[in-house]
CSV table of C-alpha atoms and ligand atoms in Angstrom, one decimal:
chain,number,residue,atom,x,y,z
A,1,ASP,CA,98.3,100.0,86.5
A,2,ALA,CA,100.4,97.7,84.3
A,3,LEU,CA,102.3,96.3,87.3
A,4,GLY,CA,99.1,95.1,89.0
A,5,PRO,CA,96.5,96.1,91.6
A,6,THR,CA,96.7,98.7,94.4
A,7,VAL,CA,96.7,96.7,97.6
A,8,CYS,CA,95.7,98.0,101.1
A,9,VAL,CA,96.2,96.1,104.3
A,10,GLY,CA,94.4,96.7,107.5
A,11,GLU,CA,91.4,96.9,109.7
A,12,ILE,CA,87.9,96.1,108.3
A,13,LEU,CA,85.1,97.2,110.5
A,14,VAL,CA,81.5,98.1,110.7
A,15,GLU,CA,80.5,101.5,112.0
A,16,ILE,CA,77.3,102.1,113.9
A,17,VAL,CA,76.4,105.7,114.2
A,18,ALA,CA,74.2,107.5,116.8
A,19,THR,CA,71.6,109.6,115.0
A,20,THR,CA,71.6,112.3,117.7
A,21,VAL,CA,74.4,114.6,118.7
A,22,GLY,CA,75.6,114.4,122.3
A,23,ASP,CA,77.9,112.8,124.8
A,24,GLY,CA,78.6,109.1,124.4
A,25,PHE,CA,76.6,106.0,124.9
A,26,LEU,CA,75.5,106.0,128.6
A,27,GLU,CA,71.8,105.9,127.7
A,28,ALA,CA,69.8,103.8,125.2
A,29,GLN,CA,69.5,105.8,122.0
A,30,PRO,CA,68.8,105.6,118.3
A,31,LEU,CA,71.6,104.2,116.1
A,32,VAL,CA,72.0,103.6,112.4
A,33,GLY,CA,74.2,101.0,110.8
A,34,PRO,CA,76.0,98.7,110.2
A,35,PHE,CA,78.0,100.6,107.6
A,36,ALA,CA,81.1,99.2,106.0
A,37,SER,CA,84.2,100.9,107.4
A,38,GLY,CA,87.8,100.9,108.5
A,39,ALA,CA,90.2,103.5,107.0
A,40,PRO,CA,92.0,101.0,104.8
A,41,ALA,CA,88.7,99.6,103.5
A,42,ILE,CA,87.3,103.0,102.8
A,43,PHE,CA,90.4,103.9,100.8
A,44,ILE,CA,90.3,100.7,98.7
A,45,SER,CA,86.5,101.0,98.1
A,46,GLN,CA,87.1,104.4,96.5
A,47,CYS,CA,89.9,103.0,94.4
A,48,GLY,CA,87.6,100.3,93.1
A,49,ARG,CA,84.7,102.6,92.5
A,50,LEU,CA,86.9,104.9,90.4
A,51,GLY,CA,87.8,102.0,88.2
A,52,GLY,CA,91.3,101.2,89.5
A,53,LYS,CA,92.5,97.7,90.0
A,54,ALA,CA,92.3,97.2,93.7
A,55,ALA,CA,92.6,94.5,96.4
A,56,MET,CA,92.2,94.3,100.1
A,57,VAL,CA,94.1,92.3,102.8
A,58,GLY,CA,92.4,91.9,106.1
A,59,ALA,CA,89.9,89.8,108.0
A,60,VAL,CA,86.2,89.7,109.0
A,61,GLY,CA,84.2,87.3,111.2
A,62,ASP,CA,81.8,84.7,109.8
A,63,ASP,CA,78.8,87.0,110.5
A,64,ASP,CA,76.6,89.6,108.8
A,65,PHE,CA,78.9,92.5,109.8
A,66,GLY,CA,81.6,90.7,107.8
A,67,ARG,CA,79.4,90.1,104.8
A,68,VAL,CA,78.3,93.8,104.8
A,69,ASN,CA,82.0,94.6,104.1
A,70,THR,CA,82.9,91.8,101.7
A,71,ASP,CA,79.7,92.3,99.6
A,72,ARG,CA,80.3,96.0,99.5
A,73,LEU,CA,83.9,95.7,98.4
A,74,LYS,CA,83.0,93.1,95.8
A,75,ARG,CA,80.4,95.4,94.3
A,76,ASP,CA,83.0,98.2,94.1
A,77,GLY,CA,85.2,95.9,92.0
A,78,VAL,CA,87.7,95.2,94.8
A,79,ASP,CA,89.5,91.8,94.8
A,80,VAL,CA,88.5,90.3,98.2
A,81,SER,CA,90.3,87.0,97.8
A,82,ALA,CA,92.8,87.9,100.5
A,83,ILE,CA,90.2,88.9,103.1
A,84,SER,CA,90.1,85.9,105.4
A,85,ILE,CA,87.1,84.9,107.3
A,86,ASP,CA,87.8,84.2,111.0
A,87,PRO,CA,85.7,81.3,112.3
A,88,ASP,CA,86.1,82.3,116.0
A,89,TYR,CA,86.1,86.0,116.3
A,90,PRO,CA,83.4,88.6,115.2
A,91,THR,CA,83.9,91.3,112.7
A,92,GLY,CA,85.5,94.5,114.2
A,93,SER,CA,83.2,97.3,115.1
A,94,ALA,CA,83.1,101.0,116.0
A,95,PHE,CA,80.2,102.8,117.6
A,96,VAL,CA,80.5,106.5,117.1
A,97,ARG,CA,78.5,109.5,118.3
A,98,TYR,CA,79.3,113.1,117.3
A,99,ARG,CA,79.4,115.7,120.1
A,100,LYS,CA,78.2,119.3,119.7
A,101,ASP,CA,81.7,120.6,119.0
A,102,GLY,CA,82.2,118.1,116.1
A,103,SER,CA,84.5,115.8,118.1
A,104,ARG,CA,83.5,112.1,118.5
A,105,ASP,CA,83.0,109.5,121.2
A,106,PHE,CA,83.9,105.9,120.2
A,107,VAL,CA,83.3,102.4,121.5
A,108,TYR,CA,85.7,100.2,119.6
A,109,ASN,CA,86.1,96.5,119.2
A,110,ILE,CA,89.1,96.1,117.0
A,111,ALA,CA,92.0,94.5,118.9
A,112,THR,CA,89.9,91.6,120.1
A,113,SER,CA,88.1,91.1,116.8
A,114,ALA,CA,88.7,89.4,113.5
A,115,ALA,CA,90.0,92.8,112.2
A,116,ALA,CA,93.2,92.2,114.1
A,117,ARG,CA,93.5,88.4,113.4
A,118,PHE,CA,95.1,87.8,110.0
A,119,GLY,CA,98.6,87.5,108.8
A,120,TRP,CA,100.9,86.4,105.9
A,121,SER,CA,99.5,83.4,104.0
A,122,GLN,CA,99.9,81.8,100.6
A,123,THR,CA,96.9,83.8,99.3
A,124,VAL,CA,98.3,87.0,100.7
A,125,GLY,CA,101.8,86.3,99.3
A,126,ASP,CA,100.4,85.5,95.8
A,127,LEU,CA,98.5,88.8,95.8
A,128,ILE,CA,101.5,90.8,96.9
A,129,ASP,CA,103.7,89.1,94.3
A,130,ARG,CA,101.5,90.5,91.5
A,131,SER,CA,100.6,93.9,93.0
A,132,GLY,CA,101.9,97.2,91.7
A,133,HIS,CA,101.2,99.5,94.6
A,134,LEU,CA,100.9,99.3,98.4
A,135,HIS,CA,98.9,101.8,100.4
A,136,VAL,CA,99.6,102.0,104.1
A,137,MET,CA,97.3,103.6,106.7
A,138,GLY,CA,99.0,104.7,109.8
A,139,SER,CA,96.1,103.4,111.8
A,140,ALA,CA,96.9,99.8,110.6
A,141,LEU,CA,100.4,100.0,112.2
A,142,SER,CA,98.8,99.7,115.7
A,143,VAL,CA,97.5,96.3,114.6
A,144,PRO,CA,100.4,93.8,115.0
A,145,SER,CA,99.1,91.4,112.3
A,146,ALA,CA,98.7,94.2,109.7
A,147,ARG,CA,102.2,95.4,110.6
A,148,GLU,CA,103.7,92.0,109.8
A,149,VAL,CA,102.0,91.9,106.4
A,150,ILE,CA,102.9,95.5,105.6
A,151,ASP,CA,106.6,95.0,106.5
A,152,LYS,CA,106.9,92.1,104.1
A,153,ALA,CA,104.7,93.5,101.4
A,154,VAL,CA,106.5,96.8,101.1
A,155,ASP,CA,109.8,95.2,100.3
A,156,ILE,CA,108.3,92.9,97.7
A,157,VAL,CA,106.2,95.6,96.0
A,158,LYS,CA,109.2,98.0,95.9
A,159,ALA,CA,111.6,95.3,94.6
A,160,ARG,CA,109.4,94.6,91.6
A,161,GLY,CA,109.2,98.3,90.7
A,162,GLY,CA,105.9,99.1,92.4
A,163,THR,CA,105.2,102.1,94.5
A,164,LEU,CA,104.1,103.0,98.0
A,165,SER,CA,101.7,105.6,99.4
A,166,VAL,CA,101.3,106.4,103.1
A,167,ASP,CA,98.4,108.2,104.9
A,168,PRO,CA,99.8,108.9,108.4
A,169,ASN,CA,96.3,108.9,109.8
A,170,ILE,CA,97.6,109.3,113.3
A,171,ARG,CA,96.5,112.0,115.7
A,172,LYS,CA,99.3,114.3,116.9
A,173,GLU,CA,98.7,113.3,120.5
A,174,LEU,CA,98.9,109.6,119.9
A,175,LYS,CA,102.3,108.2,121.1
A,176,LEU,CA,103.5,105.2,119.3
A,177,ASP,CA,105.9,102.8,121.0
A,178,GLY,CA,109.5,103.0,119.8
A,179,ASP,CA,109.3,100.1,117.5
A,180,THR,CA,106.1,101.3,115.7
A,181,GLU,CA,107.5,104.8,115.5
A,182,ARG,CA,110.6,103.4,113.7
A,183,ARG,CA,108.5,101.4,111.3
A,184,PHE,CA,106.3,104.5,110.6
A,185,SER,CA,109.4,106.7,109.9
A,186,LYS,CA,110.8,104.1,107.6
A,187,LEU,CA,107.6,103.8,105.6
A,188,VAL,CA,107.4,107.6,105.4
A,189,ALA,CA,110.9,107.8,103.9
A,190,MET,CA,110.0,105.1,101.4
A,191,ALA,CA,106.8,106.8,100.3
A,192,ASP,CA,106.3,107.8,96.7
A,193,LEU,CA,103.2,109.6,97.8
A,194,LEU,CA,102.4,110.9,101.3
A,195,LEU,CA,98.9,112.0,102.2
A,196,PRO,CA,98.9,113.7,105.6
A,197,SER,CA,96.1,115.8,106.9
A,198,GLY,CA,96.6,118.9,109.0
A,199,GLU,CA,99.2,118.4,111.8
A,200,GLU,CA,100.1,114.9,110.6
A,201,LEU,CA,102.4,116.7,108.1
A,202,GLU,CA,104.7,118.0,110.9
A,203,ARG,CA,104.4,114.8,112.8
A,204,ALA,CA,105.5,112.7,109.8
A,205,ALA,CA,108.4,115.0,109.0
A,206,GLY,CA,109.4,115.4,112.7
A,207,VAL,CA,109.8,119.2,112.4
A,208,GLU,CA,107.6,122.2,113.0
A,209,GLY,CA,106.3,124.5,110.3
A,210,GLU,CA,104.7,123.6,107.0
A,211,ALA,CA,107.5,124.7,104.7
A,212,GLU,CA,110.2,123.1,106.8
A,213,ALA,CA,108.2,119.9,107.0
A,214,ILE,CA,107.8,119.7,103.3
A,215,ARG,CA,111.5,120.4,102.7
A,216,ARG,CA,112.5,117.7,105.2
A,217,LEU,CA,110.2,115.1,103.6
A,218,PHE,CA,111.8,115.6,100.2
A,219,GLU,CA,115.2,115.4,101.8
A,220,ILE,CA,114.5,112.0,103.2
A,221,GLY,CA,113.2,110.7,99.9
A,222,VAL,CA,109.4,111.3,99.7
A,223,LYS,CA,108.5,111.9,96.0
A,224,GLU,CA,105.1,113.6,96.2
A,225,VAL,CA,103.1,115.1,99.1
A,226,VAL,CA,99.4,116.0,99.1
A,227,LEU,CA,98.3,117.9,102.2
A,228,LYS,CA,94.6,117.6,103.2
A,229,ARG,CA,92.9,120.6,104.9
A,230,GLY,CA,89.3,119.5,105.3
A,231,ALA,CA,86.8,122.2,104.1
A,232,ASP,CA,89.9,124.4,103.3
A,233,GLY,CA,90.9,122.2,100.4
A,234,ALA,CA,94.2,120.5,99.7
A,235,THR,CA,97.7,121.2,98.3
A,236,TYR,CA,100.0,119.2,96.1
A,237,PHE,CA,103.8,119.6,96.7
A,238,GLY,CA,106.4,118.3,94.3
A,239,GLY,CA,110.1,117.8,94.8
A,240,GLN,CA,111.1,120.6,92.4
A,241,GLY,CA,109.4,123.2,94.7
A,242,ASP,CA,106.2,123.1,92.6
A,243,ARG,CA,102.9,123.4,94.3
A,244,ILE,CA,99.2,123.2,93.3
A,245,ASP,CA,96.4,124.4,95.6
A,246,ALA,CA,93.0,122.7,95.1
A,247,PRO,CA,90.1,124.7,96.6
A,248,ALA,CA,87.4,122.6,98.3
A,249,PHE,CA,84.0,122.0,96.8
A,250,VAL,CA,81.1,123.8,98.6
A,251,VAL,CA,78.9,121.1,100.2
A,252,GLN,CA,76.6,120.5,103.2
A,253,GLU,CA,78.6,118.3,105.6
A,254,VAL,CA,76.5,115.5,107.0
A,255,ASP,CA,79.2,113.1,108.2
A,256,PRO,CA,82.9,114.0,107.9
A,257,THR,CA,84.2,110.5,108.5
A,258,GLY,CA,86.0,109.0,105.6
A,259,ALA,CA,86.7,112.2,103.6
A,260,GLY,CA,90.5,111.8,103.8
A,261,ASP,CA,90.4,108.1,102.9
A,262,CYS,CA,88.2,108.7,99.8
A,263,PHE,CA,90.4,111.7,98.9
A,264,GLY,CA,93.5,109.5,99.1
A,265,GLY,CA,92.0,106.6,97.2
A,266,ALA,CA,90.8,108.8,94.4
A,267,TYR,CA,94.1,110.7,94.1
A,268,LEU,CA,96.2,107.6,94.0
A,269,THR,CA,93.9,105.8,91.6
A,270,CYS,CA,93.8,108.8,89.2
A,271,ARG,CA,97.6,109.1,89.3
A,272,ARG,CA,98.0,105.3,88.6
A,273,LEU,CA,95.5,105.7,85.7
A,274,GLY,CA,97.9,108.3,84.2
A,275,MET,CA,96.2,111.6,85.1
A,276,SER,CA,98.2,114.8,86.0
A,277,GLN,CA,98.5,116.0,89.6
A,278,GLN,CA,96.0,118.7,88.8
A,279,GLN,CA,93.3,116.4,87.4
A,280,ALA,CA,93.9,113.8,90.2
A,281,LEU,CA,93.5,116.7,92.8
A,282,THR,CA,90.2,117.6,91.3
A,283,TYR,CA,88.8,114.1,91.4
A,284,ALA,CA,90.2,113.6,94.9
A,285,SER,CA,88.7,116.9,96.2
A,286,ALA,CA,85.4,115.8,94.7
A,287,ALA,CA,85.6,112.3,96.2
A,288,GLY,CA,86.3,113.8,99.7
A,289,ALA,CA,83.6,116.4,99.5
A,290,ARG,CA,81.0,114.1,98.0
A,291,ASN,CA,81.6,111.5,100.8
A,292,VAL,CA,80.9,114.0,103.6
A,293,THR,CA,77.4,114.7,102.2
A,294,VAL,CA,76.2,111.2,102.9
A,295,LEU,CA,75.8,109.4,106.3
A,296,GLY,CA,78.2,106.5,106.7
A,297,PRO,CA,82.0,106.4,106.4
A,298,MET,CA,82.1,105.2,102.7
A,299,GLU,CA,78.5,105.6,101.6
A,300,GLY,CA,79.4,108.7,99.5
A,301,ALA,CA,82.4,107.3,97.7
A,302,GLY,CA,81.7,108.1,94.0
A,303,THR,CA,82.2,106.3,90.7
A,304,ARG,CA,83.9,108.1,87.9
A,305,ARG,CA,80.6,109.0,86.4
A,306,GLU,CA,79.2,110.2,89.8
A,307,LEU,CA,82.3,112.3,90.4
A,308,ASP,CA,82.1,113.9,87.0
A,309,ALA,CA,78.5,114.8,87.6
A,310,PHE,CA,79.5,116.2,91.1
A,311,ILE,CA,82.3,118.3,89.6
A,312,ALA,CA,80.1,119.7,86.9
A,313,SER,CA,77.3,120.7,89.3
A,314,THR,CA,79.2,121.9,92.4
A,315,GLU,CA,80.9,125.2,93.1
A,316,ARG,CA,84.4,125.5,94.5
A,317,ARG,CA,85.5,127.9,97.2
A,318,PRO,CA,87.2,131.0,95.8
B,401,LIG,P1,89.5,111.6,107.9
B,401,LIG,O1,88.5,112.1,108.9
B,401,LIG,O2,88.9,110.7,106.8
B,401,LIG,O3,90.8,111.1,108.5
B,401,LIG,P2,91.3,113.6,106.8
B,401,LIG,O4,91.5,114.5,108.0
B,401,LIG,O5,92.3,112.6,106.5
B,401,LIG,O6,89.9,112.9,107.0
B,401,LIG,P3,90.2,115.9,105.4
B,401,LIG,O7,91.2,117.0,105.2
B,401,LIG,O8,89.2,116.0,106.4
B,401,LIG,O9,91.0,114.5,105.5
B,401,LIG,O10,89.4,115.6,104.0
B,401,LIG,C1,90.1,115.3,102.8
B,401,LIG,C2,89.7,116.2,101.7
B,401,LIG,O11,88.3,116.0,101.4
B,401,LIG,C3,89.9,117.7,101.9
B,401,LIG,O12,91.2,118.1,101.5
B,401,LIG,C4,88.8,118.3,101.0
B,401,LIG,O13,89.3,118.3,99.6
B,401,LIG,C5,87.7,117.3,101.1
B,401,LIG,N1,86.8,117.7,102.2
B,401,LIG,C6,86.7,117.2,103.5
B,401,LIG,N2,85.8,117.8,104.2
B,401,LIG,C7,85.2,118.7,103.4
B,401,LIG,C8,84.1,119.6,103.5
B,401,LIG,N3,83.4,119.8,104.6
B,401,LIG,N4,83.8,120.4,102.4
B,401,LIG,C9,84.4,120.2,101.2
B,401,LIG,N5,85.4,119.4,101.0
B,401,LIG,C10,85.8,118.6,102.1
B,402,LIG,MG1,93.0,111.2,107.7
């Protein structure tokens, strides 16, 4: 932590969730929200709650949806000075409804919201100049303004001896344009920590098969990989061929959204606070599992004390 805060750049949203399971939004129906959301915001919230120095770069509108987010991140201990307030555009939003099979229908307003309207500024530059770690969410790369900030920030942070983590967070089917794909590959190769989930591992490595993908990632320069497998747990891979499997905690899943982001925020923060991979994996698994027990994408993100209590009282899968 000595080098300065962990910074995350990207979309800040509210999420509004249908309270019934079914197909989409074609009829009037009960909804609950707004909840603070956006993968980068969930990640940084978990960092702050765990007691890591953390800061967010992004934008909200001058409206209550924006205040839901900035108030929330402030309470978590996150530096929000580089979140700009757009006078003209509303805060980004996502309406989500779960289908019977667990998949989701979305109505998004991101590209034409404040979430996509920010860029490099004096305030952002000052923050990056004193930050020690940059976390990049793949989802942010489809937002041009976030891409510009990330491109500049990664070089500055690395040049001052800081580190980079990347959560690909891109579904396998999603085709990126050539330029975005090249940026994504460059970021992956520069990552000190890569946090893929499921098939994202092979997508990030560009080869099939788990073992081949891991080998390839270390070849291109990645330092540490933690693979997320939902209710099946997670696995740490190190460059020396070392591996640690972390079984998942047994919980009642209420809302799976945000598990991976909380997991990543907790893992990274614990590592930056000096914990071993094993200990960081335990906190990360607890953070992911705890978050799925609560409705809302970051409502279950735990503090150190809450995660300690969760770990002490929750069984792990054999
Ligand atoms: P996201 O939907 O946020 O993108 P992800 O796909 O990136 O999620 P997951 O693998 O779903 O990430 O979840 C991350 C971690 O959280 C898992 O490795 C596991 O430790 C924990 N976790 C997630 N879901 C559950 C669950 N149902 N039960 C127990 N632990 C879970
Ligand atoms: Mg994910």
